[in-house]
Tab-separated table of C-alpha atoms and ligand atoms in Angstrom:
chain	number	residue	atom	x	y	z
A	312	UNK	CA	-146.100	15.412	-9.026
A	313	UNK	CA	-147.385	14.329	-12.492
A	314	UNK	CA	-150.447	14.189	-13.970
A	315	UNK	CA	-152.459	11.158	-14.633
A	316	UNK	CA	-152.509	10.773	-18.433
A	317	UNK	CA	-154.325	8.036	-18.615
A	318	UNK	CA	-157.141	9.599	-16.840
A	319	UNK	CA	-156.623	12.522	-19.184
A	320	UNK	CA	-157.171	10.641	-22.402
A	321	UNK	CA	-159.930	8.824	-21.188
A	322	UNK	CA	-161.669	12.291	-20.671
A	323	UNK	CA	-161.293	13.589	-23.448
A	324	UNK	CA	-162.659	10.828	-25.540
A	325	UNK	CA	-165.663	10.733	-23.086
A	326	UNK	CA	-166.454	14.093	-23.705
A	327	UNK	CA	-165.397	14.290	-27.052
A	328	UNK	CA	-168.489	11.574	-28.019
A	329	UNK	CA	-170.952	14.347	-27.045
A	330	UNK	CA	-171.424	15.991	-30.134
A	331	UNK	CA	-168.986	14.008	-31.986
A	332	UNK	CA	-169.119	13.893	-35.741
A	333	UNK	CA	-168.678	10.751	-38.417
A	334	UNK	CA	-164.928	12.111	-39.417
A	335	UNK	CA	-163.395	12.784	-35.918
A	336	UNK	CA	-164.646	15.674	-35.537
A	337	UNK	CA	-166.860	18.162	-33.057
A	338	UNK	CA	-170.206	20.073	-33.481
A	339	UNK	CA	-171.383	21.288	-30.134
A	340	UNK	CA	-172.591	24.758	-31.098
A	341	UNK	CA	-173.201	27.183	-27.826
A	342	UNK	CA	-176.338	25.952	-25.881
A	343	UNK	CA	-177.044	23.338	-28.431
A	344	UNK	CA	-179.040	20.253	-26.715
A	345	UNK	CA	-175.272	19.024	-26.904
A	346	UNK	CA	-173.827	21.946	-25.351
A	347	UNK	CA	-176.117	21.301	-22.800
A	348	UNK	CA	-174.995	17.957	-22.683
A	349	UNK	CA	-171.013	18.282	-21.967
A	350	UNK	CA	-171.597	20.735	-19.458
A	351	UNK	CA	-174.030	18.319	-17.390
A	352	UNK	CA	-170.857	16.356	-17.519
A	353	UNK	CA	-168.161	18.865	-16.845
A	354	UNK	CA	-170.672	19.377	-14.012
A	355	UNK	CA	-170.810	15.748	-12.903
A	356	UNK	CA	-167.503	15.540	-12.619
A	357	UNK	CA	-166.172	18.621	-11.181
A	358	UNK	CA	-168.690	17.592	-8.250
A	359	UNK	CA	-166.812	14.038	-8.013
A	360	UNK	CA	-163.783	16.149	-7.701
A	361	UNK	CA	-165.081	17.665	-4.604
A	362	UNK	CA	-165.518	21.244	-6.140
A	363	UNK	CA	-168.492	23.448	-5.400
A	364	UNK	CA	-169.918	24.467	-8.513
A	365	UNK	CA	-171.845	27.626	-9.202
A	366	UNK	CA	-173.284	29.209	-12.495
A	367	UNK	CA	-173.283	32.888	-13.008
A	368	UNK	CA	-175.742	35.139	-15.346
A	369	UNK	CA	-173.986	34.817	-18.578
A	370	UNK	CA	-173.734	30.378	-17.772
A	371	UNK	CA	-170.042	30.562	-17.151
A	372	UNK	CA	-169.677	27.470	-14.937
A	373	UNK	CA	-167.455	27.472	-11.467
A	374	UNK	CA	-166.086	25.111	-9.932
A	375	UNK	CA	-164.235	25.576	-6.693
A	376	UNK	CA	-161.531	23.906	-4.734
A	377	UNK	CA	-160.817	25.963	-0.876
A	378	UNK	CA	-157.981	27.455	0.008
A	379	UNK	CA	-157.470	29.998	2.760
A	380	UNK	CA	-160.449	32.334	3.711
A	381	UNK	CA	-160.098	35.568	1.834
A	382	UNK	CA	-157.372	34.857	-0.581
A	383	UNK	CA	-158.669	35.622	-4.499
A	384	UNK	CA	-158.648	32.209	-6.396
A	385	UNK	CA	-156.356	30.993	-9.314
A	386	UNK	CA	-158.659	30.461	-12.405
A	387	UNK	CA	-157.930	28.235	-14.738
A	388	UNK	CA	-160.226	26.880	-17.937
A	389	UNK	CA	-161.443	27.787	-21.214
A	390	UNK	CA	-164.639	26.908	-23.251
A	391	UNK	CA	-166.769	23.311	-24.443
A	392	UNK	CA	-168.499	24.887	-27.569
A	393	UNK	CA	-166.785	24.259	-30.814
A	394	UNK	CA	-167.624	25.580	-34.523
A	395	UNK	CA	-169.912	23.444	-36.963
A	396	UNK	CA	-167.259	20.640	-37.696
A	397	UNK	CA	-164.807	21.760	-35.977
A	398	UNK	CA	-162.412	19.273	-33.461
A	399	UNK	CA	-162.171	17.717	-30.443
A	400	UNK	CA	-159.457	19.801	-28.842
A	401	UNK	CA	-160.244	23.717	-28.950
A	402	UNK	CA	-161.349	24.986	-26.076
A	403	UNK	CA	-162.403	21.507	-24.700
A	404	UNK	CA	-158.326	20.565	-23.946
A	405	UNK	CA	-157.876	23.649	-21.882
A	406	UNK	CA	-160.708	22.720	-19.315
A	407	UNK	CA	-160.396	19.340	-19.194
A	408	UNK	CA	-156.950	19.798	-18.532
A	409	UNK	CA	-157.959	22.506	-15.858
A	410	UNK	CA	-159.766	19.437	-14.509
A	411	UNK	CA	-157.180	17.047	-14.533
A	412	UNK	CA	-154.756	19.820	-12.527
A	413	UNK	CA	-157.474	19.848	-10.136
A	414	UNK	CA	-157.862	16.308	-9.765
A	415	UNK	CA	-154.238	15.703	-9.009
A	416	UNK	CA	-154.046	18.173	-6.465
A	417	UNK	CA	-157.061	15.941	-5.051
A	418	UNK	CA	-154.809	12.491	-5.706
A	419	UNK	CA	-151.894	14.144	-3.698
A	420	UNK	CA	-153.748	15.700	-1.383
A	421	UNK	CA	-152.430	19.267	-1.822
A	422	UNK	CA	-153.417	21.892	-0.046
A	423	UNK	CA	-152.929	25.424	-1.740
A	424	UNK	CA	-153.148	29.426	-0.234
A	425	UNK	CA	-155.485	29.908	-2.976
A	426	UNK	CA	-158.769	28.724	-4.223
A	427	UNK	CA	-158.366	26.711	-7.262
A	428	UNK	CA	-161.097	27.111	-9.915
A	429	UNK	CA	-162.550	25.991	-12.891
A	430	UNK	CA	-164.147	27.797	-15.100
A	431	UNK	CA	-165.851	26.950	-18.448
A	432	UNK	CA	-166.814	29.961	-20.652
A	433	UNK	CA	-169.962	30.117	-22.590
A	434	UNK	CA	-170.340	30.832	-26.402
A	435	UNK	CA	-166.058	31.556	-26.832
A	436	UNK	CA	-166.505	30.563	-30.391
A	437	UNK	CA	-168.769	33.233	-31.795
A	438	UNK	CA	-169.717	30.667	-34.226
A	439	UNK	CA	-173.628	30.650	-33.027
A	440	UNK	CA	-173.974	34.287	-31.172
A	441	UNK	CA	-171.787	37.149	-31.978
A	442	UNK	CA	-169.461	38.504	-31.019
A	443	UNK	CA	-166.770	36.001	-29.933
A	444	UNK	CA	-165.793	35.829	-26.615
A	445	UNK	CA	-169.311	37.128	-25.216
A	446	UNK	CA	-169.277	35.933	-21.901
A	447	UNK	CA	-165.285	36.504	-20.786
A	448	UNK	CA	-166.466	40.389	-22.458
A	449	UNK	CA	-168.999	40.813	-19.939
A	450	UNK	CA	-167.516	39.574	-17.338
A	451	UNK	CA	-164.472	42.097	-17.963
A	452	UNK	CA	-167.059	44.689	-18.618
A	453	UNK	CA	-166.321	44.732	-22.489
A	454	UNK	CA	-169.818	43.855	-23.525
A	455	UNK	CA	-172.724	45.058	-21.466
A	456	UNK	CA	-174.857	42.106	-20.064
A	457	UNK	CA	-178.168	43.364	-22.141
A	458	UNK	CA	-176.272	43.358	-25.456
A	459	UNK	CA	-175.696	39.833	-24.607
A	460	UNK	CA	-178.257	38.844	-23.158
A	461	UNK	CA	-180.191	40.185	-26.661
A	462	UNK	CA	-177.575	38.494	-28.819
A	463	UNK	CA	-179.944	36.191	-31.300
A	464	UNK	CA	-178.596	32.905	-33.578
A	465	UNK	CA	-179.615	32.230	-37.403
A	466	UNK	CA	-182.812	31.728	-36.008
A	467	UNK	CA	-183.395	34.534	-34.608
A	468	UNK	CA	-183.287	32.553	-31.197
A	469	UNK	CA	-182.025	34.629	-27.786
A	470	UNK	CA	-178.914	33.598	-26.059
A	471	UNK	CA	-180.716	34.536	-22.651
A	472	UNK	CA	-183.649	32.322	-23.677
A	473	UNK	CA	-181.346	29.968	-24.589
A	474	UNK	CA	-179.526	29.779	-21.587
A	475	UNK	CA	-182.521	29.538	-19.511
A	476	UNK	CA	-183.885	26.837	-22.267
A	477	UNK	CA	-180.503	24.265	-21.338
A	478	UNK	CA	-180.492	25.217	-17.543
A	479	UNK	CA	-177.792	27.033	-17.610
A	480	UNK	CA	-178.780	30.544	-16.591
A	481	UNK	CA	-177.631	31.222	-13.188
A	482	UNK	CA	-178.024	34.074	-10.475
A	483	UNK	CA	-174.569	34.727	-9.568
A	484	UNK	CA	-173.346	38.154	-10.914
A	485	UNK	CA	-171.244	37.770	-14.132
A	486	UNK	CA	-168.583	40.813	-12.827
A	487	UNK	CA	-164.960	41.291	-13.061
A	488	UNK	CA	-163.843	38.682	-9.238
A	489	UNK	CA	-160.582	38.988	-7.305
A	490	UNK	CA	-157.896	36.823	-9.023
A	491	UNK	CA	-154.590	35.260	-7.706
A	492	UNK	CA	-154.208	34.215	-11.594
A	493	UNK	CA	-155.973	33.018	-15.031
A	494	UNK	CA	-154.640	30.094	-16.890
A	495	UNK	CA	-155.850	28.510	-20.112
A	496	UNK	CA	-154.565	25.919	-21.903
A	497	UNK	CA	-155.501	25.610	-25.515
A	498	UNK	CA	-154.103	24.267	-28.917
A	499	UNK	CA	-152.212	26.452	-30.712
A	500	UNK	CA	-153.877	26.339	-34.172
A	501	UNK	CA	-150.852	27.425	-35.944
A	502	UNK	CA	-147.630	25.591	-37.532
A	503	UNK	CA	-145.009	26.567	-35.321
A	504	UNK	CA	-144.391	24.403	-32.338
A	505	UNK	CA	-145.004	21.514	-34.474
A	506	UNK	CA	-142.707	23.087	-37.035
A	507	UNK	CA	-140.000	23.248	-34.398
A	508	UNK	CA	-140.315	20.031	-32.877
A	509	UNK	CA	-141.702	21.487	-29.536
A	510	UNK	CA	-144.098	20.550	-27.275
A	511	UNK	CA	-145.317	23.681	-25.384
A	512	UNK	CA	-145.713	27.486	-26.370
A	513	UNK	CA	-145.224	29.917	-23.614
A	514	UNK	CA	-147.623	32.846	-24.554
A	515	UNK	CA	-146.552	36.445	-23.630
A	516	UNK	CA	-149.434	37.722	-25.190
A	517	UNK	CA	-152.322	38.459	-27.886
A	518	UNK	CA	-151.327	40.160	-31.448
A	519	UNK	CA	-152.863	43.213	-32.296
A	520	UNK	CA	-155.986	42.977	-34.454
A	521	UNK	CA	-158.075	45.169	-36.705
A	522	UNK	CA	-161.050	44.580	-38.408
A	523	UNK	CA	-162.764	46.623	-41.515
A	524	UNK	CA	-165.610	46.671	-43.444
A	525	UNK	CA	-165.351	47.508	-47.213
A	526	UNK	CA	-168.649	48.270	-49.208
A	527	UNK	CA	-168.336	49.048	-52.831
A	528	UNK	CA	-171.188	50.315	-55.192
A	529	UNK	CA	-171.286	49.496	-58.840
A	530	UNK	CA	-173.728	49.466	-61.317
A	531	UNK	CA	-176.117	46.416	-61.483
A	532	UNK	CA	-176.895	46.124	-65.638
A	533	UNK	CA	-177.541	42.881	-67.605
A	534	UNK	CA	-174.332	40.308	-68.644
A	535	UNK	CA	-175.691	40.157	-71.857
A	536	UNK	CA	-176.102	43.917	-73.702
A	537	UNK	CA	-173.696	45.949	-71.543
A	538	UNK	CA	-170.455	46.521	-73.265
A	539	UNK	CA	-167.523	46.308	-71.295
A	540	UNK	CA	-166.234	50.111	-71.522
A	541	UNK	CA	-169.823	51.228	-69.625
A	542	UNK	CA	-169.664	48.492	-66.635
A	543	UNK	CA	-169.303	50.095	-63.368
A	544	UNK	CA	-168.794	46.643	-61.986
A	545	UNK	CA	-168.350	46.035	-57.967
A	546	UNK	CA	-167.100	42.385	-57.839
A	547	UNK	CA	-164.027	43.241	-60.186
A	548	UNK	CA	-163.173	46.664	-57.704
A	549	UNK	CA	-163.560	43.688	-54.669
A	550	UNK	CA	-161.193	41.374	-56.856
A	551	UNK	CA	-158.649	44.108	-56.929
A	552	UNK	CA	-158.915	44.802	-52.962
A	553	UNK	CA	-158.809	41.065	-52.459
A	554	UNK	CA	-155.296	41.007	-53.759
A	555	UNK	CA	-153.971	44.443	-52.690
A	556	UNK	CA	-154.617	42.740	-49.054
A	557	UNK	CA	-152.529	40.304	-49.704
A	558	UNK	CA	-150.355	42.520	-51.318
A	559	UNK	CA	-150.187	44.609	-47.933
A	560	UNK	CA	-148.792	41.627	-46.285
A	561	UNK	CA	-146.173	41.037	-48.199
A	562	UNK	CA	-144.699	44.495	-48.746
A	563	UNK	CA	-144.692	44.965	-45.042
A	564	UNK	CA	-143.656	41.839	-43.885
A	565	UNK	CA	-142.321	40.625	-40.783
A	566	UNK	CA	-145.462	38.615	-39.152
A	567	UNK	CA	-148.175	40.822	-40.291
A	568	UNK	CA	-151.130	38.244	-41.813
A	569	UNK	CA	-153.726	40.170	-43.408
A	570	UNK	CA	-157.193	38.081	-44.523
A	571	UNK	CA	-160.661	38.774	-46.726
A	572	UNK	CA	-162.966	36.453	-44.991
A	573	UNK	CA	-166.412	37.546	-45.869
A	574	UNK	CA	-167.845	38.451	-49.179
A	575	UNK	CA	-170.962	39.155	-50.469
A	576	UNK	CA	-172.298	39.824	-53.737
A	577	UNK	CA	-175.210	41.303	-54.799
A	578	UNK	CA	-177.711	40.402	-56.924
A	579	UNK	CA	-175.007	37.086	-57.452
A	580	UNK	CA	-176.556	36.133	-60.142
A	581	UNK	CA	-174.888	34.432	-63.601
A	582	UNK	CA	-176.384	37.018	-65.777
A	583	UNK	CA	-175.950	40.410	-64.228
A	584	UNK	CA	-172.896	42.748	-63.584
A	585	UNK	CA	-172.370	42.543	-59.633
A	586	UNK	CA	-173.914	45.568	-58.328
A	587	UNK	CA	-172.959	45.829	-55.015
A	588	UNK	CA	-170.064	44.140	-52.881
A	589	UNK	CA	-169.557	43.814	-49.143
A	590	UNK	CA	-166.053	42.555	-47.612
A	591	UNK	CA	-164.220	41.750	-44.523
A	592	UNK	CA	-160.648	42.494	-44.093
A	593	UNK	CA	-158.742	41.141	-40.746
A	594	UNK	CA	-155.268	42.229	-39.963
A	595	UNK	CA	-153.195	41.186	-37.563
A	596	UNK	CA	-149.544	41.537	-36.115
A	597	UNK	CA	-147.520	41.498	-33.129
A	598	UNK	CA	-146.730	45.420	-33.335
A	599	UNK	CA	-149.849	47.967	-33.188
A	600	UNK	CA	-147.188	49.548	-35.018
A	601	UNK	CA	-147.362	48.108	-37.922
A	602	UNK	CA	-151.280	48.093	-38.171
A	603	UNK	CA	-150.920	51.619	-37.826
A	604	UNK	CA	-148.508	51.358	-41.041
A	605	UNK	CA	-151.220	49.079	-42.538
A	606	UNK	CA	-154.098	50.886	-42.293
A	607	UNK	CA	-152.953	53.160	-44.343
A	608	UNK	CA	-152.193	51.529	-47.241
A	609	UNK	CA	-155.614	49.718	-47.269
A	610	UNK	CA	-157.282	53.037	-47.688
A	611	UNK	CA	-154.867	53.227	-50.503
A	612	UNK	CA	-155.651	50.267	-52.051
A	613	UNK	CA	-159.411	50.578	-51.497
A	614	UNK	CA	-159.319	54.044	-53.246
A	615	UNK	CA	-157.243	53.179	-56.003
A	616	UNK	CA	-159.237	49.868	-56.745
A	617	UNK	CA	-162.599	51.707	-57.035
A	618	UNK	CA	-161.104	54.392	-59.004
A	619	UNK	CA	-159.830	51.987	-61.455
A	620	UNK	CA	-163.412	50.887	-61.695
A	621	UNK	CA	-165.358	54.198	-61.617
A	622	UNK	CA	-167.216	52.998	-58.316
A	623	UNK	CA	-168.218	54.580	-54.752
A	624	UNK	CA	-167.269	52.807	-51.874
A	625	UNK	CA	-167.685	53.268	-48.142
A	626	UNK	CA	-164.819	52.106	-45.791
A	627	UNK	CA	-164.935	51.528	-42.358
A	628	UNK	CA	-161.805	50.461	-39.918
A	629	UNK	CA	-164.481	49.296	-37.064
A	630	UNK	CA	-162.681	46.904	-34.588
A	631	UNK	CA	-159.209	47.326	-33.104
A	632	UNK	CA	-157.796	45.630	-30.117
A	633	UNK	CA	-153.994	46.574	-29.116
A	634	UNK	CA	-152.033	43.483	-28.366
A	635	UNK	CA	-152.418	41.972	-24.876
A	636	UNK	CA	-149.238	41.320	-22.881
A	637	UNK	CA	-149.975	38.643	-20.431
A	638	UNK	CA	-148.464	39.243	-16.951
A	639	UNK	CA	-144.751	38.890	-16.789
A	640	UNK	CA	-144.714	36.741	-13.271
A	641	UNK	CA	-147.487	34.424	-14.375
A	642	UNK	CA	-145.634	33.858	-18.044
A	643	UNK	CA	-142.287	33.301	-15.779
A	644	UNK	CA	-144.108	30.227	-13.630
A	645	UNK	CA	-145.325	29.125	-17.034
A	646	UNK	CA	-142.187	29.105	-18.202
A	647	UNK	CA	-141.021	27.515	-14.981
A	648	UNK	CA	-143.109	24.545	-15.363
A	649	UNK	CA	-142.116	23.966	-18.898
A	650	UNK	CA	-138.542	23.651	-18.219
A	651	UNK	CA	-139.143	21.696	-15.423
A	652	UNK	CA	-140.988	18.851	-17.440
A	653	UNK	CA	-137.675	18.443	-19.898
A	654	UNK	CA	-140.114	19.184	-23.027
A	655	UNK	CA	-138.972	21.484	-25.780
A	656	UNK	CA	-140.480	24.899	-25.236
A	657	UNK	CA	-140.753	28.716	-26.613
A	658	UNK	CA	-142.259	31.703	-26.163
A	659	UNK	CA	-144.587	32.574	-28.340
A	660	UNK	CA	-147.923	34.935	-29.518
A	661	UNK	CA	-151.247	33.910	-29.725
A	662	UNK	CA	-152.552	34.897	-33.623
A	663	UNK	CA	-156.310	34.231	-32.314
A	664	UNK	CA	-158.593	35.423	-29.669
A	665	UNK	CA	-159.195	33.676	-26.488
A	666	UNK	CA	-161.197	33.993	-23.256
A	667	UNK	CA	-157.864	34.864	-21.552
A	668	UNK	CA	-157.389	38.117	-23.566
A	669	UNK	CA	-160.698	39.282	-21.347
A	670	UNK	CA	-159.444	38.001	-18.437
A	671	UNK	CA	-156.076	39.814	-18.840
A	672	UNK	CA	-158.231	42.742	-18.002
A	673	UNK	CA	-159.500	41.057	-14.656
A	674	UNK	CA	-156.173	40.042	-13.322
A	675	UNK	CA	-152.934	38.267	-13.936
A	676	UNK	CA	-153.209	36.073	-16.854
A	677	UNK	CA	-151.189	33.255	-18.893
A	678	UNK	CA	-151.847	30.446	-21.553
A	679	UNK	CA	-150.130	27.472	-22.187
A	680	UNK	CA	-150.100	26.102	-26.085
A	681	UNK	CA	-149.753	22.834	-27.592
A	682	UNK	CA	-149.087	21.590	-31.215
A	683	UNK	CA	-152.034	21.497	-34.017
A	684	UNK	CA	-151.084	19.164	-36.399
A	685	UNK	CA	-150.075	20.735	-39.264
A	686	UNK	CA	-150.887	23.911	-38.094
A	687	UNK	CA	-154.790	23.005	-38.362
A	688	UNK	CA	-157.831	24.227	-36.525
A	689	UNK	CA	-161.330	24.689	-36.516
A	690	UNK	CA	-161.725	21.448	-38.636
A	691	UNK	CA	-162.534	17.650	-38.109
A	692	UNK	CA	-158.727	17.521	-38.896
A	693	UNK	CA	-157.725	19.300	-35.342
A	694	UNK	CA	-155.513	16.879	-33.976
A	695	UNK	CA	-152.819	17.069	-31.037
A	696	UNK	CA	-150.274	13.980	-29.898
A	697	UNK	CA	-151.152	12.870	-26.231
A	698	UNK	CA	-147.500	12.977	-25.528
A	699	UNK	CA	-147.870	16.395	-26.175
A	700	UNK	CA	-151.175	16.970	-24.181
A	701	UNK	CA	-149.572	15.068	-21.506
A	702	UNK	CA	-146.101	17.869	-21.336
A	703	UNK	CA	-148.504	21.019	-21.385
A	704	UNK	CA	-150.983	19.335	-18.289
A	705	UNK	CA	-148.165	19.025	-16.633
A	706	UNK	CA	-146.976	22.630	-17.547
A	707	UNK	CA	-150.218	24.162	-16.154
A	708	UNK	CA	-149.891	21.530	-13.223
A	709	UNK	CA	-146.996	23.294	-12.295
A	710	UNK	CA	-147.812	26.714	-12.778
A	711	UNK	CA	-151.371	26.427	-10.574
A	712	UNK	CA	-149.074	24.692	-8.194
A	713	UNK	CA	-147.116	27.978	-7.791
A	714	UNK	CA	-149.037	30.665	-8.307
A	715	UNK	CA	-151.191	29.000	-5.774
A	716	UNK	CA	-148.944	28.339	-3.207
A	717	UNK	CA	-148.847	24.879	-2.097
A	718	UNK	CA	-148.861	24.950	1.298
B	1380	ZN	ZN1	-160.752	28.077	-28.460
């Protein structure tokens, strides 16, 4: 049993032109009018699929194919909202995908133990409410319903009132539900399957990540009359972090990436001595091990860069998730099904965040990867082959097929 690629393809350029930018690319920010729009069509067709489609409180979409009374369901989806000019394929792959499992199923007339069902997440990307992942967190009881529910845009703008605004707010409790399994496809938005000539990642898991806040306080004084030895200044203390990061990184080694993302300068101005300096700093490695090696060196690095400068700073190591294994049967059938359709595969970690790290919580849980060209994501430039696309459909094909028991 195969999937129909053709079909694929056509889907994904369908749904790809809602929202679609001049350069190839995506904007179809979380309950945008367009947001709106690709889930009236995930909709549309997920009821010409024959699935029974239900919404819950935080607008996570359902849709559900039967299988015996009383037996929990195998999930499988991902998310349809995308960054500002970002691409056609994150999040938007791993449900249409979902849908094409389910629709050969339908084609072949399978009938399965389980429930099959799709699910689309709401607002995965973080890009228009924070924090990422907002509605896979409450339904894993990570984030309490009210803290998302109050989550507001740029605008000031309320994702419940937004929800409500695109139709999308639904009455069925967004709570942790019995599951057979969770699969998500998704691009792998890093270099190495493509690197390696493969065609499918089979992730075991989620690296560890940390996140800190650095603020440093210099002394705000004019460019112009300040001589040098009396500047107390906070960009040059935030130049120095900047680097020992990096530094971090590569005195450690191994796979540890370490990133300053964020920066802001105050007043950022041409003619006065930065006075103030807030920064990000991500880290991120397989081993909570070694975070717990890096950590400590930041401090050090923070400490001695504002020394150096003869400026206060406050430091603050505020978000840390452990790695996530995935379930070792459900990465087996993944692996399974990628042997079985003669494409190159590995095993591999996921570097980002995705739905499925929440619903590792819930129950059994697995992803399948394809290839980002060149390693790119988050960008008009997102692109992966269809021949590609076409191995890993048929990779989660053959998982679902397993984990829920074709009868
Ligand atoms: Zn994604």
């Amino acid at each position: 049993m195969k999937i129909d690629r053709k079909r694929l393809e056509h889907s994904i350029e369908e749904l790809g032109r809602i929202g679609a930018t001049e350069r190839g690319g995506l904007t179809r920010l979380a309950l945008s009018d367009e947001d709106k729009r690709g889930r009236d069509l995930l909709v549309r067709w997920m009821r010409e699929a024959g699935l029974r489609v239900t919404v819950d409180q935080m607008g996570n979409i359902f849709g559900e194919r039967p299988g015996e009374p009383g037996r929990p369901a195998l999930m499988m989806g991902s998310h349809a909202d995308s960054v500002p000019t970002g691409g056609k394929y994150d999040g938007q792959l791993g449900v249409l995908c979902a849908l094409e499992t389910i629709r050969t199923l339908n084609d072949h007339r399978v009938r399965t133990r389980h429930p099959v069902t799709l699910v689309v997440f709401t607002n995965e990307e973080g890009a228009r409410f924070q924090p990422a992942m907002i509605a896979s967190g409450v339904m894993a009881g990570k984030i309490a319903l009210e803290d998302a529910y109050n989550a507001r845009d740029k605008d000031g703008l309320r994702l419940v009132d937004e929800l409500e605004r695109i139709g999308y707010l639904g009455a069925e409790p967004c709570v942790p539900r019995p599951l057979r399994a969770y699969l998500e496809l998704h691009i792998e938005q890093g270099p190495f399957l493509e690197e390696e000539g493969l065609a499918i990642g089979v992730v075991e898991g989620i690296v560890a990540i940390s996140w800190s806040r650095l603020t440093i306080h210099g002394v705000q004084d004019h460019a112009g009359p300040t001589p040098m030895r009396i500047r107390h200044d906070a960009l040059v203390a935030a130049a120095d972090v900047v680097s020992g990061v990096r530094t971090i990184a590569r005195e450690i080694g191994g796979e540890l990436v370490t990133t300053v993302g964020n920066l802001t300068v105050s007043p950022n101005i041409v003619n006065a001595i930065p006075g103030k300096v807030t920064l990000s700093i991500d880290m991120r490695d397989p081993q909570d091990a070694t975070l717990d090696r890096a950590l400590p060196r930041l401090d050090r690095v923070v400490r001695e860069a504002c020394e150096r400068e003869g400026v206060r700073y406050e430091l603050e190591h505020y978000w840390r998730v452990p790695r996530t294994p995935f379930d070792r049967e459900v990465v087996a059938a993944i692996e399974r099904a990628a042997r079985a359709t003669g494409a190159g595969y590995r095993r591999i970690l996921s570097g980002a965040g995705h739905d499925a790290q929440y619903m590792a919580a819930i129950g059994p849980t697995g992803m399948v990867f394809v290839p980002s060209r060149d390693g790119r994501s988050h960008c008009e430039e997102e692109f992966t082959p269809m021949d590609d696309i076409e191995h890993g459909a048929n990779t989660l094909l053959g998982a679902a097929l397993e984990l829920a028991g074709a009868l």
